[in-house]
Short mmCIF file of N, CA and C in Angstrom, two decimals:
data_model
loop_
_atom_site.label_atom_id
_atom_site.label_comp_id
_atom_site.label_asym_id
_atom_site.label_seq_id
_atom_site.Cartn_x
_atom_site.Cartn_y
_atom_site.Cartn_z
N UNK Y 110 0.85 -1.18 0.00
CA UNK Y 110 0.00 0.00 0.00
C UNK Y 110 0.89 1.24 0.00
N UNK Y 111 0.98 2.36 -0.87
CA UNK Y 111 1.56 3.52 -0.78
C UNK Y 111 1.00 4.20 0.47
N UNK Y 112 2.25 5.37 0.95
CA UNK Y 112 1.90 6.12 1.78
C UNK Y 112 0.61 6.66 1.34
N UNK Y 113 0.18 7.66 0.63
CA UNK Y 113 -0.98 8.46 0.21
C UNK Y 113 -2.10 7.47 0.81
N UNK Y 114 -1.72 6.05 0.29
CA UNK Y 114 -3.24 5.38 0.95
C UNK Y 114 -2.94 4.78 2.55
N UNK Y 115 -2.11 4.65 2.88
CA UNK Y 115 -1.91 4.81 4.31
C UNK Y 115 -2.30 5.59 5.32
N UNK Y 116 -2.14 6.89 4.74
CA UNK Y 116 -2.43 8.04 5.31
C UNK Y 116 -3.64 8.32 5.38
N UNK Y 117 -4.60 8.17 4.13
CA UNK Y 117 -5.65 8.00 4.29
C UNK Y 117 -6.52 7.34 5.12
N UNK Y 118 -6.10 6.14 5.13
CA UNK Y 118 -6.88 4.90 6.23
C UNK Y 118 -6.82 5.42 7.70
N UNK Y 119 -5.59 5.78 7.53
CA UNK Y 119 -5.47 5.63 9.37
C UNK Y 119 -5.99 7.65 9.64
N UNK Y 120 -6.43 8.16 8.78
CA UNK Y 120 -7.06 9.54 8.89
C UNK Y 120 -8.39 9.54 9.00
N UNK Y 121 -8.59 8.09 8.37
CA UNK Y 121 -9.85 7.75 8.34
C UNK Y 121 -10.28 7.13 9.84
N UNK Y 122 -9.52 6.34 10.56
CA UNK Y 122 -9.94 6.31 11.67
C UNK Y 122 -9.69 7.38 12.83
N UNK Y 123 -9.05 8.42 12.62
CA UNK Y 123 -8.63 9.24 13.44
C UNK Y 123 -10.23 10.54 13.53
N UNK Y 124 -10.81 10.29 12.13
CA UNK Y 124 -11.97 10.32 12.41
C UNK Y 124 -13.21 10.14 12.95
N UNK Y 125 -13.12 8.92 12.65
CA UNK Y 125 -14.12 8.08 13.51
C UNK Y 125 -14.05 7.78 14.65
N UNK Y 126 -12.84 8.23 15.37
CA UNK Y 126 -12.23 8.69 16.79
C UNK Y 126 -13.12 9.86 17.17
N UNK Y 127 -12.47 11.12 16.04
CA UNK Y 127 -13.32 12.51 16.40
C UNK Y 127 -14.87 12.11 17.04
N UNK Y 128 -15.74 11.49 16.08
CA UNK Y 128 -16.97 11.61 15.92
C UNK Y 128 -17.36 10.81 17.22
N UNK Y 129 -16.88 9.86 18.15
CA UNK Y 129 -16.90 9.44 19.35
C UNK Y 129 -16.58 10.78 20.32
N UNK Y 130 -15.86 12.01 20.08
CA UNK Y 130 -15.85 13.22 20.84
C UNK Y 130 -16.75 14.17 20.95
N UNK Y 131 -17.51 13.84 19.51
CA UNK Y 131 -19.07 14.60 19.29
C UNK Y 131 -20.16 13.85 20.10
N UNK Y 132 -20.40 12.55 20.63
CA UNK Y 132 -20.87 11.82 21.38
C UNK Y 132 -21.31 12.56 22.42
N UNK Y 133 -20.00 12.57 22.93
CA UNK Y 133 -19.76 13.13 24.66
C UNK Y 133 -19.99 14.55 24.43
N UNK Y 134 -19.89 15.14 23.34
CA UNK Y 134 -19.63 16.84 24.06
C UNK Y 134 -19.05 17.27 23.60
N UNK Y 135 -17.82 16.48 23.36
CA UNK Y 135 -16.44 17.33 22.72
C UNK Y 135 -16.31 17.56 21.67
N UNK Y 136 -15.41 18.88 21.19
CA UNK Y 136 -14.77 19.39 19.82
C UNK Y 136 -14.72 17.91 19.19
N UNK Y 137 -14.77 17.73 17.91
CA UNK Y 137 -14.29 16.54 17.68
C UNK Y 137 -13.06 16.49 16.94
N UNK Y 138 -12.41 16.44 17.86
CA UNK Y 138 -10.85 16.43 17.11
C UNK Y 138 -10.36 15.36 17.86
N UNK Y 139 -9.77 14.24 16.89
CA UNK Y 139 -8.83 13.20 17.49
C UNK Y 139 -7.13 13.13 16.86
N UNK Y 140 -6.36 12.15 17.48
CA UNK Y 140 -6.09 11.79 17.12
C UNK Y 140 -4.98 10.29 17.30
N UNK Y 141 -4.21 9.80 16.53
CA UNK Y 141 -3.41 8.35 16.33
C UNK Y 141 -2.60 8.34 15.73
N UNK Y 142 -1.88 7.72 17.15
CA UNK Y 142 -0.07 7.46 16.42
C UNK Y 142 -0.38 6.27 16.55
N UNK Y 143 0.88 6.03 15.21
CA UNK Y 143 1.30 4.73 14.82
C UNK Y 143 2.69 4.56 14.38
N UNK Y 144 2.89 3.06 14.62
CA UNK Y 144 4.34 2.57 14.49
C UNK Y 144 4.38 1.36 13.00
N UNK Y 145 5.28 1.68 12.53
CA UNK Y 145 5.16 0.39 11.53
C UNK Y 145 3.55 -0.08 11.32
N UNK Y 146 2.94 0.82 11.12
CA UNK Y 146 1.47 0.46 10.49
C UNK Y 146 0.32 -0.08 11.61
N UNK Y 147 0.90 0.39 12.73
CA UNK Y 147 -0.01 -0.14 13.80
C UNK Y 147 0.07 0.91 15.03
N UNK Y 148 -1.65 0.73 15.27
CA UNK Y 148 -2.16 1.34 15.53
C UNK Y 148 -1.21 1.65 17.24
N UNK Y 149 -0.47 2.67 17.84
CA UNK Y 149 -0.12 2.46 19.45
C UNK Y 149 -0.98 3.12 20.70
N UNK Y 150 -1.75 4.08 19.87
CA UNK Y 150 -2.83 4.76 20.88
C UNK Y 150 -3.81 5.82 19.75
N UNK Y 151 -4.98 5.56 20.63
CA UNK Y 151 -5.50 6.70 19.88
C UNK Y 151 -6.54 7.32 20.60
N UNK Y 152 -6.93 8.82 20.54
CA UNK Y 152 -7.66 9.61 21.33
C UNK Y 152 -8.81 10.75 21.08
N UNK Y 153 -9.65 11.24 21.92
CA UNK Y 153 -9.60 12.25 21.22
C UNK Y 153 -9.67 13.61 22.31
N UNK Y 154 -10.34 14.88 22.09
CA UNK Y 154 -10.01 15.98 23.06
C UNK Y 154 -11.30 15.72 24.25
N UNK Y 155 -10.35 15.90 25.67
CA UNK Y 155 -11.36 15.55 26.77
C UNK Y 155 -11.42 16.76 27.55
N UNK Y 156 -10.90 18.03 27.10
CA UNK Y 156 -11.21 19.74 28.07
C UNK Y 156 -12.53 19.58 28.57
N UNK Y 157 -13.76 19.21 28.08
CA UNK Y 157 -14.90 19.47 28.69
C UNK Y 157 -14.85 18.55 30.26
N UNK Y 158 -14.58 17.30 29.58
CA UNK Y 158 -14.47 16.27 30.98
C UNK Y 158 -13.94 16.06 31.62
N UNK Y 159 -12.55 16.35 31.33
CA UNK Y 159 -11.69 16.82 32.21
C UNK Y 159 -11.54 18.13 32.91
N UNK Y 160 -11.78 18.94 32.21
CA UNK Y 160 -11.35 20.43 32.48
C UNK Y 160 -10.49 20.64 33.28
N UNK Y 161 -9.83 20.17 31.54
CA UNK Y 161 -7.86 20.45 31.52
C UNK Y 161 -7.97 21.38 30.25
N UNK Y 162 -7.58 22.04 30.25
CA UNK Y 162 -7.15 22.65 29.16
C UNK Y 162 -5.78 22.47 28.09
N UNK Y 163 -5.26 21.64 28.93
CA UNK Y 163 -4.14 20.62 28.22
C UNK Y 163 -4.75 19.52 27.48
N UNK Y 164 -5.88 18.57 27.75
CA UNK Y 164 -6.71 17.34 27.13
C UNK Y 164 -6.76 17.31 25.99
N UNK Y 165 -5.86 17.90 25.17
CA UNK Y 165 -5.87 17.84 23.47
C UNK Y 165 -6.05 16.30 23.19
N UNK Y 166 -6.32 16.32 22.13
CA UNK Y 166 -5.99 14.69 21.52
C UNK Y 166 -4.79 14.38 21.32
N UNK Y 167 -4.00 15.31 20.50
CA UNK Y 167 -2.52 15.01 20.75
C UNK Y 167 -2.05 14.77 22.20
N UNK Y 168 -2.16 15.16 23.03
CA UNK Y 168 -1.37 15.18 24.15
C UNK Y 168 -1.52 14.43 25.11
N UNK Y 169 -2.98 13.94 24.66
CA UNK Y 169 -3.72 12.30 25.39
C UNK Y 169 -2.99 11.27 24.56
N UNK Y 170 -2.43 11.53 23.65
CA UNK Y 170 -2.35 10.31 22.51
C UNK Y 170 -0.26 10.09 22.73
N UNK Y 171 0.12 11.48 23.17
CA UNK Y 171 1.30 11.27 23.48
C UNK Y 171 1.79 10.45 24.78
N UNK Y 172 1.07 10.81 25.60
CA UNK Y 172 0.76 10.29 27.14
C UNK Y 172 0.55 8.93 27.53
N UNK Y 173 -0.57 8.25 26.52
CA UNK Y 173 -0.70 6.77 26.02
C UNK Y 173 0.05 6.21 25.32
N UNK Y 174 0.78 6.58 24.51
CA UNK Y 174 1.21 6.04 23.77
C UNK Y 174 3.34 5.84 24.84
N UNK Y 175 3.68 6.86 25.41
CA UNK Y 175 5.00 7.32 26.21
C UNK Y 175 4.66 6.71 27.05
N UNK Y 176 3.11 6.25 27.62
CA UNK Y 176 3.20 5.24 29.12
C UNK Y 176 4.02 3.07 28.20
N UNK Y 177 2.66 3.21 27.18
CA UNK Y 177 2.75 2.11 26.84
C UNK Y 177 4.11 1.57 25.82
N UNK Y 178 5.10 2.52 25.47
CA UNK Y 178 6.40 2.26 25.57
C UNK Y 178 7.18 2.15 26.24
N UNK Y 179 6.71 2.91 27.83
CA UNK Y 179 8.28 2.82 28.38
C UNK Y 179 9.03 4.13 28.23
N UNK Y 180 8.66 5.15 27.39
CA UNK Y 180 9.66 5.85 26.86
C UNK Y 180 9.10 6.96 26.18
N UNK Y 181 9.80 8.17 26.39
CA UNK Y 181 9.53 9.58 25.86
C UNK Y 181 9.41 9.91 24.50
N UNK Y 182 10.50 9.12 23.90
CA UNK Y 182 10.82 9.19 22.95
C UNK Y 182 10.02 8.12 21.90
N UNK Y 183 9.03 8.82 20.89
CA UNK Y 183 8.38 7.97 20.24
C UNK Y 183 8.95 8.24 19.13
N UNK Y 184 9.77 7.94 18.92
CA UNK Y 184 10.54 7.98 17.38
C UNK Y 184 10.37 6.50 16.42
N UNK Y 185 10.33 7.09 15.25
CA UNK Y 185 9.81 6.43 13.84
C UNK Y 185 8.29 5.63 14.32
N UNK Y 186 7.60 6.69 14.46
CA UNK Y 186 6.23 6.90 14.52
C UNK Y 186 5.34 8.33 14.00
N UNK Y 187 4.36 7.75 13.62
CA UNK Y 187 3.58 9.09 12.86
C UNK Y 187 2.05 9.27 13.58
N UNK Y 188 2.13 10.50 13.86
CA UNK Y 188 0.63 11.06 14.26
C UNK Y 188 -0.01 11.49 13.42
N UNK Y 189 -1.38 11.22 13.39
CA UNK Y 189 -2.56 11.72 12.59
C UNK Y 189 -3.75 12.15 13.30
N UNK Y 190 -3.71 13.44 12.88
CA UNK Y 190 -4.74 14.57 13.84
C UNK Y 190 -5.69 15.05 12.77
N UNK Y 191 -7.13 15.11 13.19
CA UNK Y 191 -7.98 15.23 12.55
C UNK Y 191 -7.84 17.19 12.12
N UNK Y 192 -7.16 17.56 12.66
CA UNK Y 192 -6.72 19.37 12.63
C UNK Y 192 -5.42 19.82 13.47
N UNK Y 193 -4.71 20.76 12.39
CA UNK Y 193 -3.71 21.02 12.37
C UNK Y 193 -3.12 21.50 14.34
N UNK Y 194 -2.75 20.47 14.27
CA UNK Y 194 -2.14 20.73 16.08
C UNK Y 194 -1.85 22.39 16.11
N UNK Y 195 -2.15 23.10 17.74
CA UNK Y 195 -1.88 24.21 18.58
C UNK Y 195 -0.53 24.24 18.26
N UNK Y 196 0.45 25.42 18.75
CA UNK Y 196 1.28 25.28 19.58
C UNK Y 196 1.98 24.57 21.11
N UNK Y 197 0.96 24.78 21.85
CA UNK Y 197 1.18 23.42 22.61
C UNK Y 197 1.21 22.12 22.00
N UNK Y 198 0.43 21.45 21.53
CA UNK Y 198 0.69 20.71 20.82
C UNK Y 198 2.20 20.14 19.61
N UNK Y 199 2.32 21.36 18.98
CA UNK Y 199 3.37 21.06 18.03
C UNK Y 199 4.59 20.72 19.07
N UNK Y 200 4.75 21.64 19.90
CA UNK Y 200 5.76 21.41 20.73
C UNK Y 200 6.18 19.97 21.44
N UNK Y 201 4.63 19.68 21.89
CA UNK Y 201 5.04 18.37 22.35
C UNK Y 201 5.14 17.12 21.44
N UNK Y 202 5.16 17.43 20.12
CA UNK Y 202 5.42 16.67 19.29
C UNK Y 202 6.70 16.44 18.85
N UNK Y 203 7.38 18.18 18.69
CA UNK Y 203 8.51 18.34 18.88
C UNK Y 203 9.64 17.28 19.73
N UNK Y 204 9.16 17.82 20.66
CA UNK Y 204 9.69 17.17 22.23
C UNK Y 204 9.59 15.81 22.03
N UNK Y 205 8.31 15.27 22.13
CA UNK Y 205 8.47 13.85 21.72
C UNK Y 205 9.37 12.98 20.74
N UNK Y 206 9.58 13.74 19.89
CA UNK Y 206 10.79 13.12 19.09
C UNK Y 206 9.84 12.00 17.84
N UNK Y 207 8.56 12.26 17.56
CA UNK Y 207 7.78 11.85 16.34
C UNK Y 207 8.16 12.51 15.15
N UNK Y 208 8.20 11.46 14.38
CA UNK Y 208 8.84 11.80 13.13
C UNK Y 208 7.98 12.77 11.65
N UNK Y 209 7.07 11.97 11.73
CA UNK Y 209 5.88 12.77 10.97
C UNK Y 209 4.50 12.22 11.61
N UNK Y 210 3.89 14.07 11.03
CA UNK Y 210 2.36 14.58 11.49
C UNK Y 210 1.87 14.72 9.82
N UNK Y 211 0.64 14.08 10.37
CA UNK Y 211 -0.29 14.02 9.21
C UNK Y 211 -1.83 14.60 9.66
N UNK Y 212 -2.38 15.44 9.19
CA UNK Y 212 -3.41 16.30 9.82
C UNK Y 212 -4.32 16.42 8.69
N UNK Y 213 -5.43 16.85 9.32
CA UNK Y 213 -6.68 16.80 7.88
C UNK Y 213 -6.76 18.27 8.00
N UNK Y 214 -7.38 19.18 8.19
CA UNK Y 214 -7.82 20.54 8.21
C UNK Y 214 -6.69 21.25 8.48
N UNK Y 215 -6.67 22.02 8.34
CA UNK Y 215 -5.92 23.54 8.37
C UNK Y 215 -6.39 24.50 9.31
N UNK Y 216 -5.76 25.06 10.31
CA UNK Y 216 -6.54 25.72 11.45
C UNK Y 216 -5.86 27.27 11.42
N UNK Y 217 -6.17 27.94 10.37
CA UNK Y 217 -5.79 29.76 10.20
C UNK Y 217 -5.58 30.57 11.74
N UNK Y 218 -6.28 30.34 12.54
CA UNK Y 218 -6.53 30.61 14.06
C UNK Y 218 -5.44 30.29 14.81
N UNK Y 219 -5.33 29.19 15.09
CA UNK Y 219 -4.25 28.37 15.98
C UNK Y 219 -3.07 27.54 15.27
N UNK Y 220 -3.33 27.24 14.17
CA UNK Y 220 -2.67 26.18 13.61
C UNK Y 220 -0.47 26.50 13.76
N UNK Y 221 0.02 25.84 14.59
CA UNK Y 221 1.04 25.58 14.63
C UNK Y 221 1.89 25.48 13.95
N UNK Y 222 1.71 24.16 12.51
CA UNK Y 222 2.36 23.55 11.86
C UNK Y 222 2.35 24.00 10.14
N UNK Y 223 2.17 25.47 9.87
CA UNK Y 223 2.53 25.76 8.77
C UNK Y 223 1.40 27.13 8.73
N UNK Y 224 0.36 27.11 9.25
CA UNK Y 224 -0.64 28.17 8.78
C UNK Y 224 -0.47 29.40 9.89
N UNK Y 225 -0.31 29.63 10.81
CA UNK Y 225 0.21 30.75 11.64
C UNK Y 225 1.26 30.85 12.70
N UNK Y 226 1.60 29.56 12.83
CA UNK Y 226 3.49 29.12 13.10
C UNK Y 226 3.22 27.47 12.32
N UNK Y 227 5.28 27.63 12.32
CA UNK Y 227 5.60 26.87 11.83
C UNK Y 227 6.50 25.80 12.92
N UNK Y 228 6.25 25.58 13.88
CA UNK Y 228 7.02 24.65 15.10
C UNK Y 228 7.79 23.55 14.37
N UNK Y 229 6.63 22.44 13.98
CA UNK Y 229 8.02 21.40 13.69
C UNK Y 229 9.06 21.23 12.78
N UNK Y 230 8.83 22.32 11.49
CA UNK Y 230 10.51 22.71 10.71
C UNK Y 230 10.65 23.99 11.14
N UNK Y 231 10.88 24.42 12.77
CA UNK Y 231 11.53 25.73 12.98
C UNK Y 231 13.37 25.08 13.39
N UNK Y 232 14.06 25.74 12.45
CA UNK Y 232 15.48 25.47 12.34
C UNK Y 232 16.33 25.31 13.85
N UNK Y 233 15.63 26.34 14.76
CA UNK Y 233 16.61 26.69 16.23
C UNK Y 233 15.82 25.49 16.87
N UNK Y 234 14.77 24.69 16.61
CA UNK Y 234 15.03 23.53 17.75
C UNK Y 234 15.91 22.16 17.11
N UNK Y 235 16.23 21.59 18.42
CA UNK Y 235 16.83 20.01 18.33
C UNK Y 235 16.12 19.14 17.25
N UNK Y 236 15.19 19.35 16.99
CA UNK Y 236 14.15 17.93 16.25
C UNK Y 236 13.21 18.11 15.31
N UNK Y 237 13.22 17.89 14.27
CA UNK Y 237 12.25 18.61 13.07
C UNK Y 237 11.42 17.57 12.46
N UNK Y 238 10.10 17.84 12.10
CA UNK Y 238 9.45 16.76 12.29
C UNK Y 238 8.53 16.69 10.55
N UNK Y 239 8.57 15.85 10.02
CA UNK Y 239 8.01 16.14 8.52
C UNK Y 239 6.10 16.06 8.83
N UNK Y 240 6.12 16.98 8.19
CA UNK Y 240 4.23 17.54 8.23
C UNK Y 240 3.62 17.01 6.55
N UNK Y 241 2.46 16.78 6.84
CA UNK Y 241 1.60 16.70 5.69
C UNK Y 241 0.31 17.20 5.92
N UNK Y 242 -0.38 18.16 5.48
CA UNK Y 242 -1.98 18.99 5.82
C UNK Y 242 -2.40 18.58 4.90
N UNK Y 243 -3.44 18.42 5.16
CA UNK Y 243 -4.63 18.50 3.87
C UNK Y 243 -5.43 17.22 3.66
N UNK Y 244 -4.62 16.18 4.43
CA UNK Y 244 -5.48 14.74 3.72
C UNK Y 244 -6.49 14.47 4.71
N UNK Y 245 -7.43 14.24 4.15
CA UNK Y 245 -9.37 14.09 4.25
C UNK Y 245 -9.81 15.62 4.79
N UNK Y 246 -9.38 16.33 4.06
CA UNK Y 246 -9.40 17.94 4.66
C UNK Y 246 -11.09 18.11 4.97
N UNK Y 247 -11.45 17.92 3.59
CA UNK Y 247 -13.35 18.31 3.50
C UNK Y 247 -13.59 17.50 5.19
N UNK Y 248 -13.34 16.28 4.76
CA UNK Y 248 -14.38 15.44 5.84
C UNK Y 248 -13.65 15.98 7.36
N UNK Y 249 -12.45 16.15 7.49
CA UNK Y 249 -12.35 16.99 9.29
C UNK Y 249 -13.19 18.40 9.12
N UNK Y 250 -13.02 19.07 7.84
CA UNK Y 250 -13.43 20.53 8.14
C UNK Y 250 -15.58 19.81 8.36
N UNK Y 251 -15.81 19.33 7.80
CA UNK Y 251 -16.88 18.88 7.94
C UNK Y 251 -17.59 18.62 9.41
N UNK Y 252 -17.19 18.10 9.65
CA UNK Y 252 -16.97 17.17 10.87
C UNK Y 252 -16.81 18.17 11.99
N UNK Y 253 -16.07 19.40 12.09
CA UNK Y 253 -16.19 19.90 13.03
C UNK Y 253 -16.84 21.26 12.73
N UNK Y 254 -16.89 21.62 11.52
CA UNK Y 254 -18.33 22.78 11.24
C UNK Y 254 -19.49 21.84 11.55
N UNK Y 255 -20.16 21.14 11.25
CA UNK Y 255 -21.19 20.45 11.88
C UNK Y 255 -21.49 20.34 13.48
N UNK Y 256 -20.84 20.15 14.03
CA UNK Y 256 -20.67 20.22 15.23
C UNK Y 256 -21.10 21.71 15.85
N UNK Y 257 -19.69 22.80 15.31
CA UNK Y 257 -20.38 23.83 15.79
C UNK Y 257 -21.81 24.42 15.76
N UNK Y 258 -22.34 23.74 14.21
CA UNK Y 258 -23.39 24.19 13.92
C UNK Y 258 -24.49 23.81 14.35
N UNK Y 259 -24.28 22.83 15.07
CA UNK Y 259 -25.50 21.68 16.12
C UNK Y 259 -25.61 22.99 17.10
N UNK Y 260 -24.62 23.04 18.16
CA UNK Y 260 -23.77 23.72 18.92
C UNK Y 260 -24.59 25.21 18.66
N UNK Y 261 -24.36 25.94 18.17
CA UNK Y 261 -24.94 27.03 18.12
C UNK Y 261 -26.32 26.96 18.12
N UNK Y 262 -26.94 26.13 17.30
CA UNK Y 262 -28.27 25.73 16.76
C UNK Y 262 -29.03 25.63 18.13
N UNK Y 263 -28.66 24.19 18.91
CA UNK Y 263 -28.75 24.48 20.65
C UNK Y 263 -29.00 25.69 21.57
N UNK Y 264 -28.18 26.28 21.35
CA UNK Y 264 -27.88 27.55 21.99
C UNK Y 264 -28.85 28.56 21.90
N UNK Y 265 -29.07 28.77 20.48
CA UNK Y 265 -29.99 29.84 19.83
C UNK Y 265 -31.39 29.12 20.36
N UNK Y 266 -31.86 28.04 20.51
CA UNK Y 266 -32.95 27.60 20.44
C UNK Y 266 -33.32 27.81 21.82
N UNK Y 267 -32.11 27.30 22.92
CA UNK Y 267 -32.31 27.22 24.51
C UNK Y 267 -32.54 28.97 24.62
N UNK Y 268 -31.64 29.47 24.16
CA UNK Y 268 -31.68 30.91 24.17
C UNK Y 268 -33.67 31.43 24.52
N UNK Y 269 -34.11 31.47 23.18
CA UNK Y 269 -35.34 31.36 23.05
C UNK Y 269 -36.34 30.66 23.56
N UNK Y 270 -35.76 29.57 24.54
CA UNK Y 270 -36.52 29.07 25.54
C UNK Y 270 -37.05 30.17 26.96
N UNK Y 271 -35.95 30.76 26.94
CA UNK Y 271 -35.77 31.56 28.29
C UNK Y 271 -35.66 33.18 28.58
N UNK Y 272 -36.54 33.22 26.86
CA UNK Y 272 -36.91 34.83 26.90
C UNK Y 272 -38.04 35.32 27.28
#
C-alpha cells in the first residue's frame, strides 16, 4: 500500500475517533499514532471532561502512547490529527521526538504547523518533524463545522426558551 493510501486509512480512523468526541460533548478532534502500520494509541479531546485545558488529543495520545512504551521518545512513529495541532501541541510533538504529522484541516486561528506558526521545521530547535496537511481535509473541516453548527443551533434555540 503507498503512503498516500496509508495516510488515508489511518485519517480515516482518526476520524471516527473525532466523531466518538461529538458523542460526549467534545470538539471533535482526534487523534493516532502509529508505528510500523499499527495502531499504538489513539484519542480524542477531553477539556470538557476533564477540564484540563491541556486534554488535546494530541497530548492524550502522546501520554498513552510514552506510558505504553516505556519511553519519551516515540521515534519512527507518525501522528494523525484530525486538525492542524496548537502550539502546545506542536511542541510536544517536537519534544516527543515523532517523526511525521499528518493532519486533515488547516486551522488559520491556531494552527502551529505551517498556517500561523511553523514549530516542527523551525530550524533553532533540536528535532524537526516532517508535516503533511490537507489529507481528508473536506471530511475533518466537515466534521467539526457540523458540530459547531448543532452547537450554536442548541444555543440559539435554549436561548429562546428563556426569553
Amino acid at each position: 500500500m503507498q503512503q498516500h493510501e496509508l495516510d488515508q486509512r489511518f485519517m480515516q480512523l482518526a476520524l471516527e475517533e473525532a466523531s466518538r468526541a461529538t458523542a460526549v460533548g467534545e470538539v471533535p478532534i482526534a487523534a493516532i499514532l502509529v508505528r510500523s502500520n499499527d495502531v499504538l494509541a489513539a484519542a480524542h479531546n477531553l477539556r470538557e471532561a476533564l477540564q484540563d485545558p491541556t486534554a488535546h488529543a494530541e497530548m492524550i495520545v502522546i501520554r498513552k502512547a510514552a506510558e505504553q512504551l516505556s519511553s519519551w521518545r516515540l521515534t519512527d512513529t507518525t501522528l494523525y490529527v484530525t486538525l492542524e495541532p496548537c502550539p502546545m501541541c506542536a511542541g510536544a510533538i517536537v519534544q516527543s521526538r515523532i517523526v511525521r504529522l499528518v493532519f486533515g484541516a488547516w486551522d488559520p486561528k491556531a494552527g502551529a504547523c505551517g498556517s500561523l506558526f511553523d514549530i516542527p521545521a523551525d530550524r533553532r530547535l533540536n528535532h524537526r518533524v516532517d508535516v503533511v496537511g490537507g489529507v481528508l481535509e473536506q471530511e475533518s473541516q466537515s466534521l467539526l463545522q457540523n458540530f459547531f453548527r448543532l452547537k450554536r443551533g442548541r444555543t440559539a434555540s435554549n436561548d429562546e426558551h428563556h426569553v
